[in-house]
Coordinates of C-alpha atoms in Angstrom, one line a residue:
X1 CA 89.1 5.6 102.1
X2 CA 85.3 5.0 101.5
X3 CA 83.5 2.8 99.3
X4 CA 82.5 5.6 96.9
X5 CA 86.3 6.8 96.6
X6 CA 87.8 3.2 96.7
X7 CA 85.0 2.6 93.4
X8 CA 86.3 6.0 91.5
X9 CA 90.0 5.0 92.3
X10 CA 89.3 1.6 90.5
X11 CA 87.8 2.8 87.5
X12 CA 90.7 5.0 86.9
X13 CA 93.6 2.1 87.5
X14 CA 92.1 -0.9 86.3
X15 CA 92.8 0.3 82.4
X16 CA 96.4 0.6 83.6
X17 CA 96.4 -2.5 85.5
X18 CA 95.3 -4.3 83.0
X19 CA 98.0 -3.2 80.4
X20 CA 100.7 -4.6 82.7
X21 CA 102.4 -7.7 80.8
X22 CA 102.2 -10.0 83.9
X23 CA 100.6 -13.2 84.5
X24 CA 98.9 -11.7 87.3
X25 CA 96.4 -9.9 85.7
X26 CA 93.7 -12.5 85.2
X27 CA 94.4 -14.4 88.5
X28 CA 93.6 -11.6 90.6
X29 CA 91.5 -8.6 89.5
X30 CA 92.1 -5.0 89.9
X31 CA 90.2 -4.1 92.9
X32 CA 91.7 -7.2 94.5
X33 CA 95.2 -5.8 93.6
X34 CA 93.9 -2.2 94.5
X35 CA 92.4 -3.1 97.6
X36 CA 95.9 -5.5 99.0
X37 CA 98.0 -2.4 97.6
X38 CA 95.9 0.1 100.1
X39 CA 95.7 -1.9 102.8
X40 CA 99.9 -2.1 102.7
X41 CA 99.8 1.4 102.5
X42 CA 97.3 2.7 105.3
X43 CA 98.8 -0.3 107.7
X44 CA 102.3 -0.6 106.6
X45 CA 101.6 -4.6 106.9
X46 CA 104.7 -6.3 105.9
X47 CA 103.6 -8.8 102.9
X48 CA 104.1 -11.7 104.8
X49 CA 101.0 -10.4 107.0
X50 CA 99.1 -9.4 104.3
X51 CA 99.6 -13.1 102.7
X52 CA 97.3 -14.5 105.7
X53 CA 94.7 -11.2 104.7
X54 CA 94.6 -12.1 101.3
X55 CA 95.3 -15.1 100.4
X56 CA 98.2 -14.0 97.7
X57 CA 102.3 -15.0 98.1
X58 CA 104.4 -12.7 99.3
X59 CA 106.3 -12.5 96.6
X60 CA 103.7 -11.8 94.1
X61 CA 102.3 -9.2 96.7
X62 CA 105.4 -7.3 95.9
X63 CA 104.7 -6.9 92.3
X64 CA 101.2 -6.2 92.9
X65 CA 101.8 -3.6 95.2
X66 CA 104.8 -1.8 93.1
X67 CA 102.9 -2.0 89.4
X68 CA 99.4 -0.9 91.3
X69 CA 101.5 2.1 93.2
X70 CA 102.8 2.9 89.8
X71 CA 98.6 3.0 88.0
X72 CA 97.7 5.5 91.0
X73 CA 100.7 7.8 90.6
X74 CA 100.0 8.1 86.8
X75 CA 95.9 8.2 87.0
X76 CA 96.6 10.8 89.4
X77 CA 99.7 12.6 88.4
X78 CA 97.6 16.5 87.8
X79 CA 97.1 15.8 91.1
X80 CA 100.4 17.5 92.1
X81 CA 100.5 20.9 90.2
X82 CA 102.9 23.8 90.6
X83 CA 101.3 26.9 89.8
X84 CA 101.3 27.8 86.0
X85 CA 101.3 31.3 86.2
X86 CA 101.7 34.8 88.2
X87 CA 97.9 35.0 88.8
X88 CA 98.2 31.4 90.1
X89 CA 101.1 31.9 92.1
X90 CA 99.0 35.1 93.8
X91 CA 95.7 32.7 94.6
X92 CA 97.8 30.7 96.4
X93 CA 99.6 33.9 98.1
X94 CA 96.3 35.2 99.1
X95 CA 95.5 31.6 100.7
X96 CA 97.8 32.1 103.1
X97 CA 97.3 35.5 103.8
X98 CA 93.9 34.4 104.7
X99 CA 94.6 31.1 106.4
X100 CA 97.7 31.9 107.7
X101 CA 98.6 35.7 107.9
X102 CA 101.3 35.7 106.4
X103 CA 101.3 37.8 103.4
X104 CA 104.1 37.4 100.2
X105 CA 104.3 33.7 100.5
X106 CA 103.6 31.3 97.7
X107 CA 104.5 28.1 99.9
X108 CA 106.2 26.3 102.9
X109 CA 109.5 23.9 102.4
X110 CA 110.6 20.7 104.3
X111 CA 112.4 17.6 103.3
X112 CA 112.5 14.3 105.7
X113 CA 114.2 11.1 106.1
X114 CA 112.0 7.9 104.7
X115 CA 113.8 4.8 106.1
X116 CA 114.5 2.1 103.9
X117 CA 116.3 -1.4 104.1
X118 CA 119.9 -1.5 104.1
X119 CA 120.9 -2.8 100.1
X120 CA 124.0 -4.6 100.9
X121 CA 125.6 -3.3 97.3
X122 CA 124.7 0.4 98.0
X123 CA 127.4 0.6 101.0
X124 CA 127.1 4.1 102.8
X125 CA 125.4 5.8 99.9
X126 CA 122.1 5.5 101.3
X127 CA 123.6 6.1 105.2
X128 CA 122.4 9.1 107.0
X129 CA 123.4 11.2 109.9
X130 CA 120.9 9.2 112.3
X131 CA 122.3 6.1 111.3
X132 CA 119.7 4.9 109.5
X133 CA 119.4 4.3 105.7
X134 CA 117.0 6.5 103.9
X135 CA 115.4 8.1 100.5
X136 CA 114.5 11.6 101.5
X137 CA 111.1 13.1 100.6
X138 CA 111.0 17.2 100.1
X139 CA 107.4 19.2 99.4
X140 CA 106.3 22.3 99.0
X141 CA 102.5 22.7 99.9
X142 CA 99.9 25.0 99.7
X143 CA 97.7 27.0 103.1
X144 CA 95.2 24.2 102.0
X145 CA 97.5 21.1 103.0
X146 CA 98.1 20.1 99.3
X147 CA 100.9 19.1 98.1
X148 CA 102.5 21.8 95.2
X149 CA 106.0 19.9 94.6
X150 CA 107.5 16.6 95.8
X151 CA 111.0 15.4 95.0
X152 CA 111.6 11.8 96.3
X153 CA 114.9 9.7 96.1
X154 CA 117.5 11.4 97.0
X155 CA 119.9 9.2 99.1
X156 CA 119.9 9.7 102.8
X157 CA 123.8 10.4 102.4
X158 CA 123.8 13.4 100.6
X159 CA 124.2 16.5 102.8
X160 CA 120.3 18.1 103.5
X161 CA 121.7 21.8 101.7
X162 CA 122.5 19.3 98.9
X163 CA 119.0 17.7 98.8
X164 CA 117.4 21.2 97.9
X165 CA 120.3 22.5 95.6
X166 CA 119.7 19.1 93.4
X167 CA 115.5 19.4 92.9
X168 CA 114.3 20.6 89.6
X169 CA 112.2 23.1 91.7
X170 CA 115.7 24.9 92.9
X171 CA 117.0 25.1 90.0
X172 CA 113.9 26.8 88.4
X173 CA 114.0 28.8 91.0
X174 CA 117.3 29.8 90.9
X175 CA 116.8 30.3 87.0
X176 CA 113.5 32.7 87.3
X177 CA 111.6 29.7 85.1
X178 CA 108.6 29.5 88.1
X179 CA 106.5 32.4 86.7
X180 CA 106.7 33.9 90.2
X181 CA 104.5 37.2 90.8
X182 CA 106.9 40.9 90.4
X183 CA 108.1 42.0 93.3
X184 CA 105.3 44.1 95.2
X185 CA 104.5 46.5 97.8
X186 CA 103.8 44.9 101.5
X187 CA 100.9 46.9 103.7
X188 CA 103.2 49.9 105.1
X189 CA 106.9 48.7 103.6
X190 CA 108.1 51.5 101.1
X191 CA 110.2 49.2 99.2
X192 CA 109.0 46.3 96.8
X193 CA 110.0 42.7 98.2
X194 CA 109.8 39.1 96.4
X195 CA 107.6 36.8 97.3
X196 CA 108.5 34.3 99.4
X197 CA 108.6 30.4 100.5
X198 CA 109.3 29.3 103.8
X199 CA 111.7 27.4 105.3
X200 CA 113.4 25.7 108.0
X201 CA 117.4 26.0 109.1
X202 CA 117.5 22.8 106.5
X203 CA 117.5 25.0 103.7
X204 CA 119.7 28.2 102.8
X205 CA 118.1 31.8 103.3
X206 CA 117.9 33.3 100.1
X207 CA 115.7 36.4 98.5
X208 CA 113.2 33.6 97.8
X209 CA 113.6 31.2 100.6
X210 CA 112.8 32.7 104.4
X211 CA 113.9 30.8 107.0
X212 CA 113.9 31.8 110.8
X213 CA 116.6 34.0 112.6
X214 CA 119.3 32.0 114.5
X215 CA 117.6 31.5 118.1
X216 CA 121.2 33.6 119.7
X217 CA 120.3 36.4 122.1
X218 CA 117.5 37.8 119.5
X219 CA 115.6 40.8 119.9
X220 CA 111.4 41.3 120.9
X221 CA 111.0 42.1 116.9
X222 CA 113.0 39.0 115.4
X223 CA 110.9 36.6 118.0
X224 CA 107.9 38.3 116.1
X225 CA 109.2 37.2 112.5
X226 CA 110.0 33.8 113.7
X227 CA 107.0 33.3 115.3
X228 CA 105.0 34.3 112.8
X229 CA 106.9 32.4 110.6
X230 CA 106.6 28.9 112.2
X231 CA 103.0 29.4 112.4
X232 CA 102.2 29.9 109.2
X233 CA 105.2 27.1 108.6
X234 CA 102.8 24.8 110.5
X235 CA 100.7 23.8 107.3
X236 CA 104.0 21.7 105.6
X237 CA 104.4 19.8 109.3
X238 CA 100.6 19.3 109.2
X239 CA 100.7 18.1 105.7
X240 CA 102.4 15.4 106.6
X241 CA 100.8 15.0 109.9
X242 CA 98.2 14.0 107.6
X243 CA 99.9 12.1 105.4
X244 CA 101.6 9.9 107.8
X245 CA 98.4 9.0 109.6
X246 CA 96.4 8.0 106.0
X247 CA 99.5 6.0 104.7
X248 CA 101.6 4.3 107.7
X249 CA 103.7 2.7 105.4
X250 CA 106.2 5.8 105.9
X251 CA 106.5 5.3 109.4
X252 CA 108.0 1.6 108.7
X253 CA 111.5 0.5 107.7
X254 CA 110.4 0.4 104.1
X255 CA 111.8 -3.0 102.8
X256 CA 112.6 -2.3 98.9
X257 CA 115.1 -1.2 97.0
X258 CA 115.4 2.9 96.7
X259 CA 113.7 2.7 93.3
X260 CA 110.7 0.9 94.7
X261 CA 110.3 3.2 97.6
X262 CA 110.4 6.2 95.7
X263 CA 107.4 4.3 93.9
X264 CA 105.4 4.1 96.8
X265 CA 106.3 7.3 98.7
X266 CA 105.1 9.0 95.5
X267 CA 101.6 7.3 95.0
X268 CA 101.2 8.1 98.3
X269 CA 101.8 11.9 98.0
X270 CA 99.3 11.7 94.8
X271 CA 97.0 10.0 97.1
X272 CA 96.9 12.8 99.7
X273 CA 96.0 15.4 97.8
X274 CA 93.5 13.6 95.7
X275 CA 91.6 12.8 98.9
X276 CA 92.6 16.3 100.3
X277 CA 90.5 17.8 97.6
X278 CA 87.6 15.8 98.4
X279 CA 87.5 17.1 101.9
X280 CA 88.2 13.9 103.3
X281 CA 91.0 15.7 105.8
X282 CA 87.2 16.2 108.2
X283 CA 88.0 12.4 109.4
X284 CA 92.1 13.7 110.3
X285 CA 91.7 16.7 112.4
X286 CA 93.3 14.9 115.6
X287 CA 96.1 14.7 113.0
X288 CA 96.6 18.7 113.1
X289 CA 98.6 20.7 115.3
X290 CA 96.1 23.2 117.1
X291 CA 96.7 26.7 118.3
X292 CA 95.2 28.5 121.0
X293 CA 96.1 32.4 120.5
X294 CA 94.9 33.3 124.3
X295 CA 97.5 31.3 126.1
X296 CA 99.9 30.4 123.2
X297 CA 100.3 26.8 123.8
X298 CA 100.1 24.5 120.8
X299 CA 98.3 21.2 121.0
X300 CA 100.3 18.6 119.1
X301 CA 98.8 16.4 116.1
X302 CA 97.9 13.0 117.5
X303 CA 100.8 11.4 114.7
X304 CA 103.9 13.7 116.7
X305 CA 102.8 11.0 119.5
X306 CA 104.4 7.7 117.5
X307 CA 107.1 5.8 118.5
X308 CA 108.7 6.6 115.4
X309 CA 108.4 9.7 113.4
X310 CA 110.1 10.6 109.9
X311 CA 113.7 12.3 110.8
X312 CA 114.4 15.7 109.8
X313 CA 116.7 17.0 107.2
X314 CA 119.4 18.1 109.4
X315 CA 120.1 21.7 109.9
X316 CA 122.3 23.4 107.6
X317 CA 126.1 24.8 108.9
X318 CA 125.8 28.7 109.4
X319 CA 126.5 30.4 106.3
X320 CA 127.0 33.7 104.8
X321 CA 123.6 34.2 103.1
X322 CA 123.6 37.2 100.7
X323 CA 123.3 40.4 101.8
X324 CA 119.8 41.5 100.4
X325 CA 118.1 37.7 101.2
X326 CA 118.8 39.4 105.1
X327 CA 117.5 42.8 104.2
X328 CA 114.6 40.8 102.8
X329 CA 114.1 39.4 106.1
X330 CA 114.2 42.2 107.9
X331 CA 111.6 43.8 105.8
X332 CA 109.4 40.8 106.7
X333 CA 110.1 41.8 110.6
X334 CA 109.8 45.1 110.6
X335 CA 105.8 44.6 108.5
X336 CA 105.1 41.8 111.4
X337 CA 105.8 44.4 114.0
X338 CA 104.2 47.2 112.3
X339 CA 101.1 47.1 110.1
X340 CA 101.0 43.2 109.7
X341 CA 101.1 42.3 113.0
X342 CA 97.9 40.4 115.0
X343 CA 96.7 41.2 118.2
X344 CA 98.0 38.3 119.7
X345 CA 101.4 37.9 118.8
X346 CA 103.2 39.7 121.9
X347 CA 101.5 36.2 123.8
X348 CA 103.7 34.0 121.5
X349 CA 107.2 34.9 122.5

């Protein structure tokens, strides 16, 4: 973060940090507190490190960091805006269909594993299926790499079709309450389709939800949709390509309770698309994943490289998805090898 965004930041948190009723607040001053609470972000410095760096006690490091986390997420909480309307929902269609090519989708689904320290109350309830204990964070984002929905806290435990089924934004979504565009014509289709979001084999295939065909003896045309599919699916894995490498903190053992976490995981969401929107992604392109359409090979973001990455939801059981969220699918394939598809796509599969 720059000097020029580090200054704005402060003026917007220091009214909030100083309505904190702590004994704190005079001792240490805001950009003092903002400033430790960054650095323990970006780094992912343990506070006993960060005690020799600044010259504060661990322990009051800890509320420092938590009540500051808490100033950024509510300065910057319009930060993280599901589209309001149909006309909304369709700009951010088109986005894709222009970044992306991939037409009909309003955004792209995953969920992951943030480790946290074992509470020794909380038993297994935190426990997940890579034997680690975890919160897990879901988001929807954008073509742009900005965050549209994130639902953080969920305990590592419950199973990853669960995770989905329990967010606010499934259940508007299941209720019709998102305001999403009518269903529409696709270039060439005949029929009118939903618009969709995309997925991964975490989440269950539904007339809104897309996810890939099962990998088992598939045909030329279905390696089309799921190529063209994971492409455009690329922008939620680089989202948090860029994420992870602006806060590190998520790639560490996070050593609070689940409430705390959630705390920081979430200011550092806010934070990402805050600084996504003033271009300051320029200084993370190694963080990307890159494509080259001639020979089809995919360079890997520079943060798929660390020792530790964030752990996948894992993938959902088969299951008898309904009827018309498959002939949905198909539609999708049959546009991808027909009118929608790019001249470079028999290279991919």
């Amino acid at each position: 973060m720059d000097n020029s965004t580090f200054s704005e930041l402060l003026e917007m948190v220091t009214p909030f940090i100083f309505k904190r009723n702590t004994h704190l607040r005079e001792a240490i001053p805001p950009s003092q507190r903002l400033s430790c609470t960054l650095r323990f972000l970006a780094t992912g410095a343990n506070f006993e490190e960060l005690k020799f760096i600044t010259a504060i006690s661990p322990q009051s490091i800890g509320r420092i960091v938590v009540e500051t986390c808490e100033a950024i997420t509510l300065v910057l909480k319009n930060n993280i805006r599901i589209p309001a309307s149909e006309d909304e929902w369709k700009a951010t269609s088109e986005e894709f269909e222009k970044n992306w090519n991939f037409n009909h989708c309003l955004g792209a689904i995953v969920g992951k594993h943030i480790d946290i320290t074992k509470l020794q109350e909380s038993g297994s309830y935190y426990f997940n299926y890579k034997n680690n204990f975890s919160i897990v964070l879901m988001a929807v984002c954008n073509a742009n790499y900005e965050f549209l929905v994130v639902d953080i806290g969920s305990n590592g435990r419950v199973s990853d079709g669960g995770v989905f089924s329990n967010t606010l934004f499934c259940e508007h979504l299941q209720e019709n309450k998102l305001k999403l565009p009518k269903l529409d014509y696709l270039p060439g289709i005949n029929c009118k389709i939903p618009y969709i979001f995309m997925a991964d084999d975490a989440f269950p295939l539904s007339d809104n939800l897309m996810k890939p065909y099962s990998q088992r003896n598939l045909i030329k045309e279905k390696r089309i949709l799921n190529y063209r599919l994971s492409r455009a699916r690329r922008v939620i894995e680089n989202s948090f390509g860029i994420l992870l490498s602006r806060f590190r903190i998520l790639l560490k053992t996070i050593n609070l309770s689940p409430e705390k976490a959630t705390i920081i995981v979430r200011a550092c969401c806010h934070q990402h698309n805050y600084l996504q929107r003033k271009k300051m992604d320029i200084f993370l392109q190694e963080s990307f994943d890159t494509e080259n359409i001639l020979t089809g090979e995919v360079e890997p973001g520079s943060w798929r490289s660390e020792n530790r990455n964030l752990t996948e939801l894992q993938h959902a059981k088969s299951r008898n998805s309904h009827s018309t969220a498959k002939e949905i699918r198909d539609q999708f394939r049959h546009y991808f090898n027909t009118s929608g598809a790019v001249h470079w796509q028999d290279n991919m599969i």
